[in-house]
Amino acid sequence: MKFIIADDEPIVREGLKTIIDWSEMGFTLCEEASDGKEAVEKIMENNPDLVILDVKMPELSGVKVAEIVRQQGYHGKIIILSGFSDFAYAQAAIRYGVESYLVKPIDEEELIDALLKARKKIEEENLSGLYNSQKLHNAKDMLLKHLLTDSMPRLDENFTDYGLTFHEPPFQLAMLDYSCYRDIDSRFYYNYWQRVYSHHPAEFLMIDNSLVILIKGRAAIQHFTANIPAWLGKAEQEGLLQPFVIISDTFSEVRDFSENYQKLKNISNRRFFYYKDNKPVFLNNLPGKDELVSAEKLNPIEFTESIYMAILDKNTSLISMTAQKLYRVLQNRDFNVEQIYQIMINCIVQLKALLNETYIKEFIEFNENELINQICTCSTLYEIINLLEDRFTLFCDYVKKSSEVKIIEKVLNYIDLHYNEELKLEKIADLFGYNPAYLGRLLYFRIGTNFNLYIERKRLDKAKDMLIHTDIKIPDICNLVGYQNVEYFYRKFKKYTNYTPGNYRTQHCNN
C-alpha cells in the first residue's frame, strides 16, 4: 500500500519515516510534500492508499487539503497531525473523512494504532471493491450470454446498470474459435485480444472456448475488419494458438444478437470446411444453410475425369482451377467430414486406375495408400485440396516427362531415316509441334550434344560402315550419307577419324 507524507518541517518528515517500520506495516512511501498545494498535486497524481497531513502548512492547511482532494474524487485514508488539540479542527477533519487526528509530538503506539485501523479498512474496502467489481463483471457476462444464446432475450433490462451500452449501432459479432484445442488458457486469450482491441468500443465474452467480440459502431467495425488479418499474423509470430475467426454481417438491433451468434456457431461447427490459412471468414461471403446443396447431387467421377484430362494435357493451371472449383463445391454441399474423406479416397483410386491405363511405367509407383493416409491426417478441407493439387501437379510433370521422352525417341527415329537429307532443327520442331529452342534442349539432354553435331556424326558413322562393308565408291558414299561436296566430306571424315576415307577403308579391310 502506498502512502504520502505532507509536512512543511523536514525534520518531522524524516522522523515519521524512521519512527516505525513502515514495510512491516505493509506501507511504502511514494511521495513527500512540503506545503498544502504540493500535497494536493501529489495526492491526485499518485492516488495513494494513505496520506499523513500536517494540519498547518504553507499554501493550504491539512484540513483544506482533505476538503479539496475529497471534492476531486480521492477515496484513500487520511491521518492529520496537529501541534495542538483543537476541537474545531478535529470536527472539520471528521467532516472530510479523516481517519485519525493525532497531536504532536507523535506517540509511536498511537501512530501504530491509527495505521492498523487505516490498513484494516483499506484491506476490507479493497476486498469489497474487488468482490463488487467481479460481481458486476459476472452479471455483465451473464447478460451478454443471455442476449447471445437466448432466441427470445429480455430486452427490458437496464443495460447501463451492468456497464453495457448499445446506443452505437451498427453492431457486428466476431467469434475467435479455439474449440479445436484441448487445453487452452481462456483467460489469457481473453486478456490478449482485449488489449489488442482496447481503443474501440467492444464487449468480450468467452463461451465454450470461443471468444465472442461484440463490436459497436461503424468506425470500430471498419477498424476491426481492416486489421484482424494483421493481428492474427502478429499473434502467430508470437507463437500463440491460432483461432478460427468468423465475422457476422452488421446489424442494428439488440434483438438480433442471438440470430447472428447462431450463424457464427453454425459456421464454427463446419470449421473443417471453411478454415483456410488462418484467414477470417465473413458470413456475407458464404451461402446460407438453406443454400447448401444436397450431397446426392455431386458426382465425384466428373471431377476425377476433369483432373485426368488436365494431367494428360499437362495443364497445371487447369488442375489448379479444377481443384479450387471442387473446394467451393464441397464447401457448399451438406456433407459431413467422413463423407469428404470417402469422396477424396474414391477420387484417388479412380485417378490411379485411369493413369495406369495410359502411363503404366510412370505411375506403377503411385502409392495411393500413402496419399490416402496423408489425406486422413488433414484437419481441414483446404489442406486436403492443397495436398491433392500439389500431387496432381506432380503427376502432370510425370506425364510431361513421359511425353517428352516419347517425342525424343520419335525425333531420333526420324533422324535415323532421314539423316542423308537436308535436316534443320526448325523443320523437325515444326513437324513434331515443338518450339525449336525447347526441342534442341530436350535433344541435348538425351544425346549429350547439339543437333547439328549429332547429324554430322550420324552421317560419318554411316560412311564408316559403308567403307568397311561395301564396295561403293567414296564419292558415291559422300552423296549417300548427305554430303554434296566431296572435298568437304574428306575434311570432316579425317577430323572425325584421323583417316582419309581411302586410308580408313584400306586399314579396316586389311584387318
PDB file of N, CA and C in Angstrom, residues 414-496:
ATOM      1  N   TYR A 414      13.223 -40.465 -86.602  1.00  0.00           N
ATOM      2  CA  TYR A 414      13.092 -39.688 -87.838  1.00  0.00           C
ATOM      3  C   TYR A 414      14.465 -39.336 -88.396  1.00  0.00           C
ATOM      4  N   ILE A 415      15.390 -38.951 -87.517  1.00  0.00           N
ATOM      5  CA  ILE A 415      16.745 -38.612 -87.964  1.00  0.00           C
ATOM      6  C   ILE A 415      17.427 -39.843 -88.547  1.00  0.00           C
ATOM      7  N   ASP A 416      17.232 -41.013 -87.957  1.00  0.00           N
ATOM      8  CA  ASP A 416      17.829 -42.250 -88.477  1.00  0.00           C
ATOM      9  C   ASP A 416      17.365 -42.542 -89.907  1.00  0.00           C
ATOM     10  N   LEU A 417      16.099 -42.192 -90.182  1.00  0.00           N
ATOM     11  CA  LEU A 417      15.550 -42.473 -91.513  1.00  0.00           C
ATOM     12  C   LEU A 417      15.883 -41.379 -92.533  1.00  0.00           C
ATOM     13  N   HIS A 418      16.148 -40.173 -92.036  1.00  0.00           N
ATOM     14  CA  HIS A 418      16.317 -39.041 -92.962  1.00  0.00           C
ATOM     15  C   HIS A 418      17.644 -38.313 -92.764  1.00  0.00           C
ATOM     16  N   TYR A 419      18.629 -38.977 -92.180  1.00  0.00           N
ATOM     17  CA  TYR A 419      19.887 -38.301 -91.863  1.00  0.00           C
ATOM     18  C   TYR A 419      20.601 -37.788 -93.093  1.00  0.00           C
ATOM     19  N   ASN A 420      20.353 -38.449 -94.279  1.00  0.00           N
ATOM     20  CA  ASN A 420      21.062 -38.061 -95.502  1.00  0.00           C
ATOM     21  C   ASN A 420      20.345 -36.956 -96.267  1.00  0.00           C
ATOM     22  N   GLU A 421      19.239 -36.452 -95.679  1.00  0.00           N
ATOM     23  CA  GLU A 421      18.545 -35.327 -96.297  1.00  0.00           C
ATOM     24  C   GLU A 421      18.998 -34.025 -95.628  1.00  0.00           C
ATOM     25  N   GLU A 422      18.525 -32.931 -96.190  1.00  0.00           N
ATOM     26  CA  GLU A 422      18.856 -31.644 -95.581  1.00  0.00           C
ATOM     27  C   GLU A 422      17.959 -31.464 -94.343  1.00  0.00           C
ATOM     28  N   LEU A 423      18.535 -31.611 -93.161  1.00  0.00           N
ATOM     29  CA  LEU A 423      17.775 -31.552 -91.920  1.00  0.00           C
ATOM     30  C   LEU A 423      18.065 -30.259 -91.172  1.00  0.00           C
ATOM     31  N   LYS A 424      17.001 -29.595 -90.754  1.00  0.00           N
ATOM     32  CA  LYS A 424      17.102 -28.402 -89.944  1.00  0.00           C
ATOM     33  C   LYS A 424      16.278 -28.613 -88.667  1.00  0.00           C
ATOM     34  N   LEU A 425      16.797 -28.121 -87.551  1.00  0.00           N
ATOM     35  CA  LEU A 425      16.078 -28.269 -86.271  1.00  0.00           C
ATOM     36  C   LEU A 425      14.699 -27.605 -86.343  1.00  0.00           C
ATOM     37  N   GLU A 426      14.617 -26.456 -87.012  1.00  0.00           N
ATOM     38  CA  GLU A 426      13.347 -25.750 -87.123  1.00  0.00           C
ATOM     39  C   GLU A 426      12.305 -26.593 -87.840  1.00  0.00           C
ATOM     40  N   LYS A 427      12.730 -27.294 -88.897  1.00  0.00           N
ATOM     41  CA  LYS A 427      11.806 -28.124 -89.669  1.00  0.00           C
ATOM     42  C   LYS A 427      11.287 -29.292 -88.826  1.00  0.00           C
ATOM     43  N   ILE A 428      12.210 -29.940 -88.101  1.00  0.00           N
ATOM     44  CA  ILE A 428      11.808 -31.081 -87.274  1.00  0.00           C
ATOM     45  C   ILE A 428      10.913 -30.619 -86.125  1.00  0.00           C
ATOM     46  N   ALA A 429      11.237 -29.482 -85.510  1.00  0.00           N
ATOM     47  CA  ALA A 429      10.425 -28.955 -84.404  1.00  0.00           C
ATOM     48  C   ALA A 429       9.020 -28.658 -84.885  1.00  0.00           C
ATOM     49  N   ASP A 430       8.900 -28.055 -86.073  1.00  0.00           N
ATOM     50  CA  ASP A 430       7.583 -27.759 -86.628  1.00  0.00           C
ATOM     51  C   ASP A 430       6.818 -29.048 -86.931  1.00  0.00           C
ATOM     52  N   LEU A 431       7.541 -30.060 -87.389  1.00  0.00           N
ATOM     53  CA  LEU A 431       6.928 -31.345 -87.715  1.00  0.00           C
ATOM     54  C   LEU A 431       6.320 -32.016 -86.485  1.00  0.00           C
ATOM     55  N   PHE A 432       6.977 -31.852 -85.331  1.00  0.00           N
ATOM     56  CA  PHE A 432       6.509 -32.512 -84.107  1.00  0.00           C
ATOM     57  C   PHE A 432       5.781 -31.554 -83.143  1.00  0.00           C
ATOM     58  N   GLY A 433       5.574 -30.307 -83.590  1.00  0.00           N
ATOM     59  CA  GLY A 433       4.789 -29.371 -82.789  1.00  0.00           C
ATOM     60  C   GLY A 433       5.506 -28.827 -81.571  1.00  0.00           C
ATOM     61  N   TYR A 434       6.835 -28.606 -81.683  1.00  0.00           N
ATOM     62  CA  TYR A 434       7.613 -28.094 -80.559  1.00  0.00           C
ATOM     63  C   TYR A 434       8.297 -26.791 -80.938  1.00  0.00           C
ATOM     64  N   ASN A 435       8.615 -26.003 -79.923  1.00  0.00           N
ATOM     65  CA  ASN A 435       9.457 -24.827 -80.121  1.00  0.00           C
ATOM     66  C   ASN A 435      10.879 -25.309 -80.429  1.00  0.00           C
ATOM     67  N   PRO A 436      11.545 -24.769 -81.472  1.00  0.00           N
ATOM     68  CA  PRO A 436      12.882 -25.256 -81.848  1.00  0.00           C
ATOM     69  C   PRO A 436      13.896 -25.215 -80.704  1.00  0.00           C
ATOM     70  N   ALA A 437      13.917 -24.093 -79.968  1.00  0.00           N
ATOM     71  CA  ALA A 437      14.892 -23.972 -78.873  1.00  0.00           C
ATOM     72  C   ALA A 437      14.610 -25.010 -77.788  1.00  0.00           C
ATOM     73  N   TYR A 438      13.311 -25.212 -77.479  1.00  0.00           N
ATOM     74  CA  TYR A 438      12.962 -26.182 -76.436  1.00  0.00           C
ATOM     75  C   TYR A 438      13.288 -27.598 -76.889  1.00  0.00           C
ATOM     76  N   LEU A 439      12.984 -27.914 -78.140  1.00  0.00           N
ATOM     77  CA  LEU A 439      13.301 -29.247 -78.651  1.00  0.00           C
ATOM     78  C   LEU A 439      14.814 -29.459 -78.669  1.00  0.00           C
ATOM     79  N   GLY A 440      15.559 -28.420 -79.014  1.00  0.00           N
ATOM     80  CA  GLY A 440      17.014 -28.528 -79.005  1.00  0.00           C
ATOM     81  C   GLY A 440      17.542 -28.870 -77.614  1.00  0.00           C
ATOM     82  N   ARG A 441      16.943 -28.242 -76.570  1.00  0.00           N
ATOM     83  CA  ARG A 441      17.372 -28.543 -75.195  1.00  0.00           C
ATOM     84  C   ARG A 441      17.027 -29.980 -74.810  1.00  0.00           C
ATOM     85  N   LEU A 442      15.829 -30.437 -75.199  1.00  0.00           N
ATOM     86  CA  LEU A 442      15.431 -31.821 -74.894  1.00  0.00           C
ATOM     87  C   LEU A 442      16.377 -32.816 -75.564  1.00  0.00           C
ATOM     88  N   LEU A 443      16.725 -32.531 -76.826  1.00  0.00           N
ATOM     89  CA  LEU A 443      17.648 -33.414 -77.554  1.00  0.00           C
ATOM     90  C   LEU A 443      19.024 -33.421 -76.891  1.00  0.00           C
ATOM     91  N   TYR A 444      19.458 -32.256 -76.450  1.00  0.00           N
ATOM     92  CA  TYR A 444      20.775 -32.164 -75.812  1.00  0.00           C
ATOM     93  C   TYR A 444      20.828 -33.019 -74.547  1.00  0.00           C
ATOM     94  N   PHE A 445      19.761 -32.941 -73.730  1.00  0.00           N
ATOM     95  CA  PHE A 445      19.728 -33.756 -72.511  1.00  0.00           C
ATOM     96  C   PHE A 445      19.701 -35.250 -72.829  1.00  0.00           C
ATOM     97  N   ARG A 446      19.132 -35.610 -73.988  1.00  0.00           N
ATOM     98  CA  ARG A 446      19.028 -37.038 -74.339  1.00  0.00           C
ATOM     99  C   ARG A 446      20.294 -37.574 -74.994  1.00  0.00           C
ATOM    100  N   ILE A 447      20.919 -36.791 -75.896  1.00  0.00           N
ATOM    101  CA  ILE A 447      22.054 -37.310 -76.675  1.00  0.00           C
ATOM    102  C   ILE A 447      23.387 -36.715 -76.248  1.00  0.00           C
ATOM    103  N   GLY A 448      23.372 -35.679 -75.426  1.00  0.00           N
ATOM    104  CA  GLY A 448      24.612 -35.132 -74.890  1.00  0.00           C
ATOM    105  C   GLY A 448      25.371 -34.231 -75.823  1.00  0.00           C
ATOM    106  N   THR A 449      24.781 -33.813 -76.918  1.00  0.00           N
ATOM    107  CA  THR A 449      25.451 -32.900 -77.839  1.00  0.00           C
ATOM    108  C   THR A 449      24.394 -32.097 -78.580  1.00  0.00           C
ATOM    109  N   ASN A 450      24.826 -31.099 -79.393  1.00  0.00           N
ATOM    110  CA  ASN A 450      23.829 -30.293 -80.095  1.00  0.00           C
ATOM    111  C   ASN A 450      23.354 -30.989 -81.363  1.00  0.00           C
ATOM    112  N   PHE A 451      22.275 -30.468 -81.926  1.00  0.00           N
ATOM    113  CA  PHE A 451      21.587 -31.105 -83.055  1.00  0.00           C
ATOM    114  C   PHE A 451      22.499 -31.269 -84.270  1.00  0.00           C
ATOM    115  N   ASN A 452      23.176 -30.201 -84.686  1.00  0.00           N
ATOM    116  CA  ASN A 452      23.999 -30.251 -85.907  1.00  0.00           C
ATOM    117  C   ASN A 452      25.153 -31.234 -85.772  1.00  0.00           C
ATOM    118  N   LEU A 453      25.793 -31.255 -84.596  1.00  0.00           N
ATOM    119  CA  LEU A 453      26.905 -32.187 -84.391  1.00  0.00           C
ATOM    120  C   LEU A 453      26.406 -33.637 -84.394  1.00  0.00           C
ATOM    121  N   TYR A 454      25.193 -33.848 -83.867  1.00  0.00           N
ATOM    122  CA  TYR A 454      24.619 -35.191 -83.863  1.00  0.00           C
ATOM    123  C   TYR A 454      24.372 -35.682 -85.301  1.00  0.00           C
ATOM    124  N   ILE A 455      23.816 -34.809 -86.160  1.00  0.00           N
ATOM    125  CA  ILE A 455      23.566 -35.149 -87.565  1.00  0.00           C
ATOM    126  C   ILE A 455      24.883 -35.477 -88.263  1.00  0.00           C
ATOM    127  N   GLU A 456      25.898 -34.659 -88.009  1.00  0.00           N
ATOM    128  CA  GLU A 456      27.216 -34.873 -88.646  1.00  0.00           C
ATOM    129  C   GLU A 456      27.798 -36.221 -88.254  1.00  0.00           C
ATOM    130  N   ARG A 457      27.733 -36.546 -86.961  1.00  0.00           N
ATOM    131  CA  ARG A 457      28.282 -37.826 -86.508  1.00  0.00           C
ATOM    132  C   ARG A 457      27.479 -38.998 -87.053  1.00  0.00           C
ATOM    133  N   LYS A 458      26.171 -38.832 -87.148  1.00  0.00           N
ATOM    134  CA  LYS A 458      25.327 -39.890 -87.712  1.00  0.00           C
ATOM    135  C   LYS A 458      25.739 -40.163 -89.154  1.00  0.00           C
ATOM    136  N   ARG A 459      25.957 -39.145 -89.967  1.00  0.00           N
ATOM    137  CA  ARG A 459      26.360 -39.302 -91.373  1.00  0.00           C
ATOM    138  C   ARG A 459      27.749 -39.944 -91.491  1.00  0.00           C
ATOM    139  N   LEU A 460      28.676 -39.484 -90.661  1.00  0.00           N
ATOM    140  CA  LEU A 460      30.039 -40.007 -90.752  1.00  0.00           C
ATOM    141  C   LEU A 460      30.098 -41.462 -90.279  1.00  0.00           C
ATOM    142  N   ASP A 461      29.288 -41.808 -89.267  1.00  0.00           N
ATOM    143  CA  ASP A 461      29.241 -43.215 -88.819  1.00  0.00           C
ATOM    144  C   ASP A 461      28.678 -44.111 -89.918  1.00  0.00           C
ATOM    145  N   LYS A 462      27.667 -43.621 -90.654  1.00  0.00           N
ATOM    146  CA  LYS A 462      27.113 -44.381 -91.771  1.00  0.00           C
ATOM    147  C   LYS A 462      28.171 -44.539 -92.874  1.00  0.00           C
ATOM    148  N   ALA A 463      28.951 -43.472 -93.099  1.00  0.00           N
ATOM    149  CA  ALA A 463      30.018 -43.537 -94.110  1.00  0.00           C
ATOM    150  C   ALA A 463      31.073 -44.558 -93.713  1.00  0.00           C
ATOM    151  N   LYS A 464      31.458 -44.597 -92.448  1.00  0.00           N
ATOM    152  CA  LYS A 464      32.434 -45.583 -91.966  1.00  0.00           C
ATOM    153  C   LYS A 464      31.929 -47.001 -92.236  1.00  0.00           C
ATOM    154  N   ASP A 465      30.640 -47.208 -91.946  1.00  0.00           N
ATOM    155  CA  ASP A 465      30.060 -48.537 -92.135  1.00  0.00           C
ATOM    156  C   ASP A 465      30.081 -48.931 -93.612  1.00  0.00           C
ATOM    157  N   MET A 466      29.741 -48.001 -94.495  1.00  0.00           N
ATOM    158  CA  MET A 466      29.746 -48.295 -95.939  1.00  0.00           C
ATOM    159  C   MET A 466      31.158 -48.555 -96.455  1.00  0.00           C
ATOM    160  N   LEU A 467      32.157 -47.822 -95.954  1.00  0.00           N
ATOM    161  CA  LEU A 467      33.543 -48.003 -96.398  1.00  0.00           C
ATOM    162  C   LEU A 467      34.044 -49.404 -96.059  1.00  0.00           C
ATOM    163  N   ILE A 468      33.597 -49.931 -94.940  1.00  0.00           N
ATOM    164  CA  ILE A 468      34.068 -51.238 -94.490  1.00  0.00           C
ATOM    165  C   ILE A 468      33.280 -52.379 -95.159  1.00  0.00           C
ATOM    166  N   HIS A 469      31.976 -52.222 -95.288  1.00  0.00           N
ATOM    167  CA  HIS A 469      31.120 -53.347 -95.673  1.00  0.00           C
ATOM    168  C   HIS A 469      30.614 -53.296 -97.109  1.00  0.00           C
ATOM    169  N   THR A 470      30.968 -52.270 -97.882  1.00  0.00           N
ATOM    170  CA  THR A 470      30.528 -52.218 -99.288  1.00  0.00           C
ATOM    171  C   THR A 470      31.708 -51.838-100.170  1.00  0.00           C
ATOM    172  N   ASP A 471      31.479 -52.001-101.469  1.00  0.00           N
ATOM    173  CA  ASP A 471      32.476 -51.586-102.460  1.00  0.00           C
ATOM    174  C   ASP A 471      32.089 -50.281-103.133  1.00  0.00           C
ATOM    175  N   ILE A 472      31.134 -49.580-102.552  1.00  0.00           N
ATOM    176  CA  ILE A 472      30.659 -48.326-103.143  1.00  0.00           C
ATOM    177  C   ILE A 472      31.814 -47.321-103.162  1.00  0.00           C
ATOM    178  N   LYS A 473      31.890 -46.608-104.260  1.00  0.00           N
ATOM    179  CA  LYS A 473      32.953 -45.626-104.417  1.00  0.00           C
ATOM    180  C   LYS A 473      32.757 -44.474-103.416  1.00  0.00           C
ATOM    181  N   ILE A 474      33.921 -43.911-103.026  1.00  0.00           N
ATOM    182  CA  ILE A 474      33.892 -42.877-101.985  1.00  0.00           C
ATOM    183  C   ILE A 474      33.037 -41.683-102.384  1.00  0.00           C
ATOM    184  N   PRO A 475      33.109 -41.133-103.612  1.00  0.00           N
ATOM    185  CA  PRO A 475      32.223 -40.004-103.969  1.00  0.00           C
ATOM    186  C   PRO A 475      30.737 -40.358-103.835  1.00  0.00           C
ATOM    187  N   ASP A 476      30.420 -41.635-104.168  1.00  0.00           N
ATOM    188  CA  ASP A 476      29.014 -42.042-104.061  1.00  0.00           C
ATOM    189  C   ASP A 476      28.585 -42.148-102.594  1.00  0.00           C
ATOM    190  N   ILE A 477      29.522 -42.661-101.755  1.00  0.00           N
ATOM    191  CA  ILE A 477      29.219 -42.733-100.322  1.00  0.00           C
ATOM    192  C   ILE A 477      28.977 -41.326 -99.780  1.00  0.00           C
ATOM    193  N   CYS A 478      29.796 -40.396-100.259  1.00  0.00           N
ATOM    194  CA  CYS A 478      29.650 -38.989 -99.843  1.00  0.00           C
ATOM    195  C   CYS A 478      28.238 -38.513-100.111  1.00  0.00           C
ATOM    196  N   ASN A 479      27.701 -38.812-101.311  1.00  0.00           N
ATOM    197  CA  ASN A 479      26.355 -38.373-101.656  1.00  0.00           C
ATOM    198  C   ASN A 479      25.294 -39.136-100.866  1.00  0.00           C
ATOM    199  N   LEU A 480      25.538 -40.448-100.662  1.00  0.00           N
ATOM    200  CA  LEU A 480      24.534 -41.273 -99.979  1.00  0.00           C
ATOM    201  C   LEU A 480      24.329 -40.867 -98.516  1.00  0.00           C
ATOM    202  N   VAL A 481      25.366 -40.378 -97.870  1.00  0.00           N
ATOM    203  CA  VAL A 481      25.208 -40.002 -96.458  1.00  0.00           C
ATOM    204  C   VAL A 481      24.825 -38.524 -96.293  1.00  0.00           C
ATOM    205  N   GLY A 482      24.646 -37.795 -97.427  1.00  0.00           N
ATOM    206  CA  GLY A 482      24.096 -36.446 -97.327  1.00  0.00           C
ATOM    207  C   GLY A 482      25.060 -35.314 -97.571  1.00  0.00           C
ATOM    208  N   TYR A 483      26.282 -35.608 -98.027  1.00  0.00           N
ATOM    209  CA  TYR A 483      27.223 -34.535 -98.340  1.00  0.00           C
ATOM    210  C   TYR A 483      27.217 -34.271 -99.836  1.00  0.00           C
ATOM    211  N   GLN A 484      27.166 -33.031-100.208  1.00  0.00           N
ATOM    212  CA  GLN A 484      27.152 -32.654-101.627  1.00  0.00           C
ATOM    213  C   GLN A 484      28.548 -32.345-102.143  1.00  0.00           C
ATOM    214  N   ASN A 485      29.482 -32.019-101.263  1.00  0.00           N
ATOM    215  CA  ASN A 485      30.834 -31.625-101.658  1.00  0.00           C
ATOM    216  C   ASN A 485      31.822 -32.666-101.146  1.00  0.00           C
ATOM    217  N   VAL A 486      32.512 -33.343-102.065  1.00  0.00           N
ATOM    218  CA  VAL A 486      33.420 -34.435-101.699  1.00  0.00           C
ATOM    219  C   VAL A 486      34.586 -33.909-100.857  1.00  0.00           C
ATOM    220  N   GLU A 487      35.125 -32.750-101.245  1.00  0.00           N
ATOM    221  CA  GLU A 487      36.258 -32.209-100.512  1.00  0.00           C
ATOM    222  C   GLU A 487      35.878 -31.908 -99.059  1.00  0.00           C
ATOM    223  N   TYR A 488      34.682 -31.343 -98.903  1.00  0.00           N
ATOM    224  CA  TYR A 488      34.190 -31.039 -97.543  1.00  0.00           C
ATOM    225  C   TYR A 488      34.008 -32.336 -96.748  1.00  0.00           C
ATOM    226  N   PHE A 489      33.484 -33.372 -97.444  1.00  0.00           N
ATOM    227  CA  PHE A 489      33.294 -34.679 -96.801  1.00  0.00           C
ATOM    228  C   PHE A 489      34.646 -35.235 -96.341  1.00  0.00           C
ATOM    229  N   TYR A 490      35.691 -35.127 -97.161  1.00  0.00           N
ATOM    230  CA  TYR A 490      37.023 -35.628 -96.805  1.00  0.00           C
ATOM    231  C   TYR A 490      37.521 -34.941 -95.522  1.00  0.00           C
ATOM    232  N   ARG A 491      37.382 -33.598 -95.485  1.00  0.00           N
ATOM    233  CA  ARG A 491      37.878 -32.860 -94.326  1.00  0.00           C
ATOM    234  C   ARG A 491      37.161 -33.296 -93.042  1.00  0.00           C
ATOM    235  N   LYS A 492      35.857 -33.404 -93.116  1.00  0.00           N
ATOM    236  CA  LYS A 492      35.074 -33.787 -91.939  1.00  0.00           C
ATOM    237  C   LYS A 492      35.412 -35.216 -91.491  1.00  0.00           C
ATOM    238  N   PHE A 493      35.575 -36.127 -92.473  1.00  0.00           N
ATOM    239  CA  PHE A 493      35.843 -37.521 -92.150  1.00  0.00           C
ATOM    240  C   PHE A 493      37.209 -37.668 -91.474  1.00  0.00           C
ATOM    241  N   LYS A 494      38.214 -36.964 -92.001  1.00  0.00           N
ATOM    242  CA  LYS A 494      39.545 -37.067 -91.414  1.00  0.00           C
ATOM    243  C   LYS A 494      39.584 -36.470 -90.005  1.00  0.00           C
ATOM    244  N   LYS A 495      38.874 -35.370 -89.828  1.00  0.00           N
ATOM    245  CA  LYS A 495      38.836 -34.770 -88.496  1.00  0.00           C
ATOM    246  C   LYS A 495      38.164 -35.706 -87.493  1.00  0.00           C
ATOM    247  N   TYR A 496      37.164 -36.459 -87.961  1.00  0.00           N
ATOM    248  CA  TYR A 496      36.388 -37.340 -87.083  1.00  0.00           C
ATOM    249  C   TYR A 496      37.140 -38.633 -86.768  1.00  0.00           C
TER     250      TYR A 496
END
